[in-house]
Amino acid sequence: MIWDFIEDQILGMKWLNQLIGNGLEGMGFNLSGKLGGSIQFFIYDVIKITILLCVLIYLISYIQSYFPPERSKKILGKFHGIGANCIAALLGTVTPFCSCSSIPLFIGFTSAGLPLGVTFSFLISSPMVDLGSLVLLMSIFGTKVAVIYVIVGLFIAVIGGTLIEKMHMEKCVEDFILKAKAVDIDSPTISQKDRLSYAKEQMVSTFKKVFPYILLGVAIGAVIHNWIPEKWIETILGSHNPFGVVLATLVGIPMYADIFGTIPVAEALLSKGASLGTILSFMMAVTTLSLPSMIMLKKAVKSKLLGTFIAICTIGIIVVGYLFNIFQIFII
C-alpha cells in the first residue's frame, strides 16, 4: 500500500490531476467533454512532467558529476569482453538525456581507444535508458513496466554493442577519430558546492532544451486522448494489427524528441487501446534512432557501420515490442 501511494500520489501526482479538475469545473469546463478533458490533460501533464524533470535532472546531474569523461574512460578501460559492454550500458544511464548529446561522448571514447562495441553499447543505452526514464515510466505505467523497460533497454545496448564488436568494423570509423590523440588527464577534485552548482546548471540547461518537446508531446497526447476515436488507435496500434509494432518503430525513427517528450504521447496511446509493446517500440525508436542524431553520427562513422547500427537497434526494438505485446497481460 505504501508503494501504491508513492506511485499514485508522489510519482503519478493524482492529487494534482484532481485539483486541476476541480479548478476547471469551478470555471465552468465540462471535463467529460473534448475541450475540457484536453485542457485538464495538458495542464496536468505539463506540470507533473516539469516537476519530475527538474528534480530528476538535478539528482542525476549530481551523480553524473562523479563520472566525467576522463573518469568514465578509465572505468571502461578496466573491463573487457561483454563485461565492458555491460558497464558501458550502465554508464549510459547517468549521461545525457538525448541521442545527440551522447554522440560527442561516443566520439571521445572511440578516440581514446576503447573497443568499438563498448562505445556503441554506451551510445545505445544513453538516450534509450536513463534513471529519469525509469521514474517517469513508473509514474505512468507502474513499477513493473518501468523496470522491465530499463532491463530490456540495457539488454539491447549490450547485445548491440557485442554484435558490432564481433563484426570487427573498426575500419568503418572515420580516420579523424581514429587518429585523434586522446588526452588522459586526471579529473580535478571538486567540492560539494561545485557539484551542486553543476547540477543546478545542468538542470536549467536541460530544461530549456527539452521543455518545448514536453509542450509538443503533451499537446499531441491531449489530442490523442480526447479527440481521436479509440477505435482508430486500436485498429492501427492495437493487438489485432500484426504490423503495429513495425509501423510504430518506423514512424518513430525519423522523429526527434527525448523520453520526456514521448511519454505523454505514450500515455495517451495506452489509454486509447494501443498495445504496450507497440508504444514502447515507438518510444525506443524516437529516443535512440532520431534523424538528427543519425546525421551527426554519419560524420563519425561510415555508411556500413551506421547502417549496421540502425539495423541492429531497429530489429531489437521490434523484437522487444512483440515480446511486450505477447506478455502484456502478465505485465499490466
Short mmCIF file of C-alpha atoms in Angstrom, two decimals:
data_model
loop_
_atom_site.label_atom_id
_atom_site.label_comp_id
_atom_site.label_asym_id
_atom_site.label_seq_id
_atom_site.Cartn_x
_atom_site.Cartn_y
_atom_site.Cartn_z
CA MET A 1 0.00 0.00 0.00
CA ILE A 2 2.88 2.35 0.73
CA TRP A 3 4.39 1.74 -2.71
CA ASP A 4 0.97 2.23 -4.34
CA PHE A 5 0.77 5.60 -2.59
CA ILE A 6 4.22 6.54 -3.90
CA GLU A 7 3.28 5.53 -7.45
CA ASP A 8 -0.12 7.23 -7.45
CA GLN A 9 0.32 10.33 -5.31
CA ILE A 10 4.04 11.16 -5.40
CA LEU A 11 5.17 9.99 -8.84
CA GLY A 12 1.77 9.99 -10.55
CA MET A 13 0.55 13.11 -8.71
CA LYS A 14 -3.10 12.08 -8.97
CA TRP A 15 -3.89 14.66 -6.32
CA LEU A 16 -2.71 17.31 -8.79
CA ASN A 17 -4.98 15.97 -11.51
CA GLN A 18 -7.93 16.10 -9.14
CA LEU A 19 -7.02 19.63 -8.04
CA ILE A 20 -6.78 20.86 -11.63
CA GLY A 21 -10.06 19.12 -12.47
CA ASN A 22 -11.84 20.82 -9.57
CA GLY A 23 -10.46 24.17 -10.65
CA LEU A 24 -11.58 23.73 -14.25
CA GLU A 25 -15.04 22.58 -13.18
CA GLY A 26 -15.27 25.66 -11.00
CA MET A 27 -14.53 27.72 -14.10
CA GLY A 28 -17.39 26.04 -15.96
CA PHE A 29 -15.49 23.48 -18.04
CA ASN A 30 -17.03 20.09 -18.71
CA LEU A 31 -14.22 17.59 -18.04
CA SER A 32 -16.07 14.80 -19.84
CA GLY A 33 -16.11 16.91 -22.99
CA LYS A 34 -13.30 17.05 -25.54
CA LEU A 35 -12.17 20.61 -24.79
CA GLY A 36 -12.33 20.35 -21.00
CA GLY A 37 -10.63 16.95 -21.00
CA SER A 38 -7.87 18.21 -23.29
CA ILE A 39 -7.19 21.24 -21.11
CA GLN A 40 -7.05 19.09 -17.96
CA PHE A 41 -4.72 16.57 -19.63
CA PHE A 42 -2.42 19.34 -20.91
CA ILE A 43 -2.11 21.32 -17.67
CA TYR A 44 -1.73 18.22 -15.50
CA ASP A 45 0.91 16.51 -17.64
CA VAL A 46 2.96 19.66 -18.23
CA ILE A 47 3.12 20.46 -14.51
CA LYS A 48 3.75 16.83 -13.48
CA ILE A 49 6.48 16.18 -16.03
CA THR A 50 8.11 19.56 -15.37
CA ILE A 51 8.34 18.89 -11.63
CA LEU A 52 9.67 15.36 -12.11
CA LEU A 53 12.02 16.53 -14.86
CA CYS A 54 13.67 19.23 -12.76
CA VAL A 55 14.06 17.02 -9.70
CA LEU A 56 15.41 14.10 -11.73
CA ILE A 57 17.85 16.16 -13.80
CA TYR A 58 19.21 17.79 -10.66
CA LEU A 59 19.76 14.45 -8.91
CA ILE A 60 21.15 12.67 -11.98
CA SER A 61 23.45 15.59 -12.83
CA TYR A 62 24.80 15.47 -9.29
CA ILE A 63 25.55 11.76 -9.74
CA GLN A 64 26.99 12.48 -13.17
CA SER A 65 29.47 14.93 -11.63
CA TYR A 66 31.28 11.89 -10.24
CA PHE A 67 31.64 10.42 -13.75
CA PRO A 68 33.33 13.00 -16.03
CA PRO A 69 34.56 11.72 -19.42
CA GLU A 70 38.11 11.11 -18.21
CA ARG A 71 36.98 9.00 -15.28
CA SER A 72 34.45 7.13 -17.42
CA LYS A 73 37.24 6.23 -19.87
CA LYS A 74 39.34 4.85 -17.04
CA ILE A 75 36.44 2.81 -15.66
CA LEU A 76 35.61 1.32 -19.07
CA GLY A 77 39.28 0.60 -19.75
CA LYS A 78 39.44 -1.75 -16.77
CA PHE A 79 36.87 -4.16 -18.23
CA HIS A 80 37.00 -6.48 -21.20
CA GLY A 81 34.58 -8.58 -23.23
CA ILE A 82 30.88 -8.49 -22.52
CA GLY A 83 31.59 -7.14 -19.03
CA ALA A 84 32.85 -3.92 -20.63
CA ASN A 85 29.65 -3.69 -22.70
CA CYS A 86 27.57 -4.06 -19.53
CA ILE A 87 29.49 -1.32 -17.72
CA ALA A 88 29.23 0.96 -20.77
CA ALA A 89 25.47 0.41 -20.92
CA LEU A 90 25.16 1.19 -17.20
CA LEU A 91 27.26 4.35 -17.57
CA GLY A 92 24.84 5.42 -20.27
CA THR A 93 22.08 5.63 -17.66
CA VAL A 94 23.77 8.58 -15.91
CA THR A 95 24.76 10.55 -19.01
CA PRO A 96 22.94 13.00 -21.35
CA PHE A 97 19.23 12.58 -21.95
CA CYS A 98 19.13 12.63 -25.76
CA SER A 99 20.97 10.83 -28.53
CA CYS A 100 22.52 14.00 -29.99
CA SER A 101 24.18 14.81 -26.66
CA SER A 102 25.59 11.28 -26.39
CA ILE A 103 27.42 11.31 -29.73
CA PRO A 104 30.26 13.68 -28.67
CA LEU A 105 30.99 11.37 -25.72
CA PHE A 106 30.88 8.37 -28.06
CA ILE A 107 33.45 10.07 -30.31
CA GLY A 108 35.65 10.87 -27.31
CA PHE A 109 35.53 7.29 -26.03
CA THR A 110 36.35 5.92 -29.51
CA SER A 111 39.25 8.35 -29.92
CA ALA A 112 40.58 7.21 -26.55
CA GLY A 113 40.98 3.71 -27.97
CA LEU A 114 38.09 1.98 -26.24
CA PRO A 115 36.69 -1.04 -28.16
CA LEU A 116 34.12 -0.02 -30.76
CA GLY A 117 31.47 -2.40 -29.42
CA VAL A 118 31.83 -0.94 -25.93
CA THR A 119 31.34 2.61 -27.16
CA PHE A 120 28.26 1.56 -29.13
CA SER A 121 26.75 -0.09 -26.03
CA PHE A 122 27.10 3.31 -24.38
CA LEU A 123 25.64 5.10 -27.41
CA ILE A 124 22.55 2.86 -27.43
CA SER A 125 21.80 2.95 -23.71
CA SER A 126 22.43 6.65 -23.09
CA PRO A 127 19.30 8.02 -24.83
CA MET A 128 17.16 4.88 -24.54
CA VAL A 129 17.58 4.14 -20.83
CA ASP A 130 18.29 6.55 -18.01
CA LEU A 131 17.29 6.98 -14.40
CA GLY A 132 14.86 9.69 -15.43
CA SER A 133 13.01 7.39 -17.79
CA LEU A 134 12.71 4.81 -15.03
CA VAL A 135 10.98 7.22 -12.66
CA LEU A 136 8.77 8.80 -15.33
CA LEU A 137 7.67 5.42 -16.65
CA MET A 138 6.86 4.37 -13.09
CA SER A 139 4.63 7.43 -12.74
CA ILE A 140 2.50 6.37 -15.72
CA PHE A 141 2.88 2.66 -16.43
CA GLY A 142 3.80 1.37 -12.96
CA THR A 143 6.92 -0.13 -11.46
CA LYS A 144 6.80 -3.46 -13.28
CA VAL A 145 6.65 -1.95 -16.77
CA ALA A 146 9.31 0.66 -15.95
CA VAL A 147 11.80 -1.86 -14.57
CA ILE A 148 11.28 -4.28 -17.46
CA TYR A 149 11.69 -1.43 -19.96
CA VAL A 150 15.03 -0.43 -18.43
CA ILE A 151 16.29 -4.03 -18.27
CA VAL A 152 15.31 -4.66 -21.88
CA GLY A 153 16.91 -1.38 -22.99
CA LEU A 154 20.17 -2.34 -21.30
CA PHE A 155 19.94 -5.78 -22.92
CA ILE A 156 19.61 -4.23 -26.38
CA ALA A 157 22.60 -1.98 -25.65
CA VAL A 158 24.79 -4.87 -24.51
CA ILE A 159 23.79 -7.22 -27.36
CA GLY A 160 24.03 -4.46 -29.98
CA GLY A 161 27.50 -3.42 -28.87
CA THR A 162 28.65 -7.04 -28.66
CA LEU A 163 27.47 -7.79 -32.20
CA ILE A 164 29.25 -4.73 -33.58
CA GLU A 165 32.40 -5.79 -31.74
CA LYS A 166 32.23 -9.31 -33.21
CA MET A 167 31.86 -7.87 -36.73
CA HIS A 168 35.23 -6.05 -36.45
CA MET A 169 34.08 -2.83 -38.09
CA GLU A 170 36.84 -0.56 -36.76
CA LYS A 171 37.76 0.41 -40.34
CA CYS A 172 34.30 1.91 -40.71
CA VAL A 173 35.14 4.68 -38.23
CA GLU A 174 36.25 7.92 -39.85
CA ASP A 175 40.03 8.46 -39.88
CA PHE A 176 39.97 11.75 -37.99
CA ILE A 177 38.55 9.94 -34.96
CA LEU A 178 40.96 7.00 -35.09
CA LYS A 179 43.95 9.34 -35.45
CA ALA A 180 42.84 11.76 -32.76
CA LYS A 181 45.11 11.92 -29.74
CA ALA A 182 43.28 11.26 -26.54
CA VAL A 183 44.43 13.45 -23.69
CA ASP A 184 44.32 11.46 -20.49
CA ILE A 185 44.11 13.93 -17.63
CA ASP A 186 43.02 13.40 -14.08
CA SER A 187 39.73 14.98 -13.21
CA PRO A 188 40.23 17.76 -10.68
CA THR A 189 38.75 17.26 -7.27
CA ILE A 190 35.67 19.44 -6.96
CA SER A 191 33.83 20.47 -3.84
CA GLN A 192 30.28 19.61 -2.91
CA LYS A 193 29.35 23.22 -3.59
CA ASP A 194 30.71 22.90 -7.13
CA ARG A 195 28.81 19.63 -7.66
CA LEU A 196 25.55 21.22 -6.52
CA SER A 197 26.21 24.24 -8.73
CA TYR A 198 26.93 21.93 -11.68
CA ALA A 199 23.69 20.01 -11.03
CA LYS A 200 21.71 23.27 -10.98
CA GLU A 201 23.30 24.49 -14.22
CA GLN A 202 22.60 21.17 -15.92
CA MET A 203 19.01 21.21 -14.71
CA VAL A 204 18.40 24.70 -16.09
CA SER A 205 20.21 24.00 -19.37
CA THR A 206 18.49 20.66 -20.00
CA PHE A 207 15.08 22.03 -19.04
CA LYS A 208 15.42 24.86 -21.56
CA LYS A 209 16.28 22.37 -24.30
CA VAL A 210 13.58 19.78 -23.61
CA PHE A 211 10.66 21.92 -22.43
CA PRO A 212 9.47 22.73 -25.98
CA TYR A 213 9.34 18.98 -26.68
CA ILE A 214 7.38 18.44 -23.48
CA LEU A 215 4.81 21.03 -24.58
CA LEU A 216 4.61 19.46 -28.04
CA GLY A 217 4.40 15.91 -26.66
CA VAL A 218 1.70 16.79 -24.14
CA ALA A 219 -0.27 18.70 -26.80
CA ILE A 220 -0.17 15.67 -29.10
CA GLY A 221 -1.12 13.44 -26.17
CA ALA A 222 -4.08 15.68 -25.33
CA VAL A 223 -5.35 15.48 -28.91
CA ILE A 224 -4.97 11.69 -28.98
CA HIS A 225 -6.56 11.32 -25.56
CA ASN A 226 -9.65 13.39 -26.23
CA TRP A 227 -10.16 13.87 -29.96
CA ILE A 228 -9.07 10.71 -31.80
CA PRO A 229 -11.60 7.86 -31.63
CA GLU A 230 -10.46 4.85 -29.62
CA LYS A 231 -11.36 2.51 -32.47
CA TRP A 232 -8.83 4.19 -34.75
CA ILE A 233 -5.97 3.67 -32.29
CA GLU A 234 -6.98 0.07 -31.62
CA THR A 235 -7.15 -0.66 -35.35
CA ILE A 236 -3.74 0.83 -36.13
CA LEU A 237 -1.73 0.12 -32.97
CA GLY A 238 -3.83 -2.45 -31.12
CA SER A 239 -3.13 -6.15 -30.70
CA HIS A 240 -5.26 -7.06 -33.72
CA ASN A 241 -2.81 -5.39 -36.11
CA PRO A 242 0.21 -7.73 -36.51
CA PHE A 243 2.23 -4.94 -38.09
CA GLY A 244 1.55 -2.34 -35.37
CA VAL A 245 4.99 -2.72 -33.76
CA VAL A 246 6.80 -2.37 -37.09
CA LEU A 247 4.69 0.66 -38.02
CA ALA A 248 5.29 2.37 -34.66
CA THR A 249 9.04 1.76 -34.91
CA LEU A 250 9.32 3.08 -38.46
CA VAL A 251 7.22 6.14 -37.62
CA GLY A 252 9.36 6.87 -34.55
CA ILE A 253 12.77 6.66 -36.26
CA PRO A 254 12.70 9.96 -38.22
CA MET A 255 11.27 11.91 -35.29
CA TYR A 256 13.35 13.80 -32.72
CA ALA A 257 12.44 14.02 -29.05
CA ASP A 258 13.63 12.66 -25.75
CA ILE A 259 11.98 10.40 -23.21
CA PHE A 260 10.23 13.38 -21.57
CA GLY A 261 8.50 14.38 -24.80
CA THR A 262 7.42 10.87 -25.81
CA ILE A 263 5.90 9.75 -22.51
CA PRO A 264 2.75 11.97 -22.75
CA VAL A 265 2.10 10.56 -26.22
CA ALA A 266 2.62 7.02 -24.92
CA GLU A 267 0.28 7.68 -22.01
CA ALA A 268 -2.49 8.85 -24.34
CA LEU A 269 -1.99 5.94 -26.76
CA LEU A 270 -2.20 3.40 -23.96
CA SER A 271 -5.45 4.91 -22.66
CA LYS A 272 -6.90 4.60 -26.18
CA GLY A 273 -6.17 0.89 -26.52
CA ALA A 274 -2.74 0.78 -28.17
CA SER A 275 -0.70 -2.27 -27.22
CA LEU A 276 2.04 -1.78 -24.64
CA GLY A 277 4.82 -3.26 -26.76
CA THR A 278 3.83 -1.11 -29.71
CA ILE A 279 4.01 2.01 -27.57
CA LEU A 280 7.39 1.12 -26.07
CA SER A 281 8.79 0.37 -29.55
CA PHE A 282 7.72 3.84 -30.64
CA MET A 283 9.42 5.41 -27.60
CA MET A 284 12.64 3.46 -28.12
CA ALA A 285 12.79 4.34 -31.82
CA VAL A 286 12.24 8.05 -31.20
CA THR A 287 14.86 8.32 -28.44
CA THR A 288 17.53 6.06 -29.98
CA LEU A 289 17.31 6.47 -33.76
CA SER A 290 16.19 10.05 -34.31
CA LEU A 291 17.10 11.53 -37.69
CA PRO A 292 19.21 14.44 -36.30
CA SER A 293 21.35 12.07 -34.22
CA MET A 294 21.87 9.76 -37.20
CA ILE A 295 23.03 12.75 -39.28
CA MET A 296 25.53 13.62 -36.54
CA LEU A 297 26.70 10.02 -36.25
CA LYS A 298 27.24 9.86 -40.02
CA LYS A 299 30.01 12.42 -39.58
CA ALA A 300 31.86 9.99 -37.30
CA VAL A 301 31.28 6.59 -38.92
CA LYS A 302 30.97 5.28 -42.47
CA SER A 303 27.70 4.22 -44.05
CA LYS A 304 28.26 0.49 -43.50
CA LEU A 305 28.68 0.87 -39.73
CA LEU A 306 25.83 3.39 -39.50
CA GLY A 307 23.53 1.02 -41.38
CA THR A 308 24.56 -1.89 -39.15
CA PHE A 309 23.87 0.17 -36.03
CA ILE A 310 20.43 1.23 -37.29
CA ALA A 311 19.56 -2.34 -38.36
CA ILE A 312 20.60 -3.88 -35.01
CA CYS A 313 18.67 -1.29 -33.00
CA THR A 314 15.59 -1.48 -35.23
CA ILE A 315 15.41 -5.28 -35.11
CA GLY A 316 15.99 -5.28 -31.36
CA ILE A 317 13.27 -2.68 -30.79
CA ILE A 318 10.77 -4.58 -32.94
CA VAL A 319 11.50 -7.89 -31.20
CA VAL A 320 11.09 -6.23 -27.80
CA GLY A 321 7.79 -4.69 -28.91
CA TYR A 322 6.34 -8.04 -29.93
CA LEU A 323 7.53 -9.68 -26.71
CA PHE A 324 5.87 -6.96 -24.63
CA ASN A 325 2.65 -7.41 -26.60
CA ILE A 326 2.69 -11.17 -26.06
CA PHE A 327 3.24 -10.87 -22.30
CA GLN A 328 1.24 -7.66 -21.78
CA ILE A 329 -1.49 -9.49 -19.91
CA PHE A 330 1.06 -10.54 -17.25
CA ILE A 331 2.72 -7.12 -17.00
CA ILE A 332 -0.21 -4.70 -16.65
#
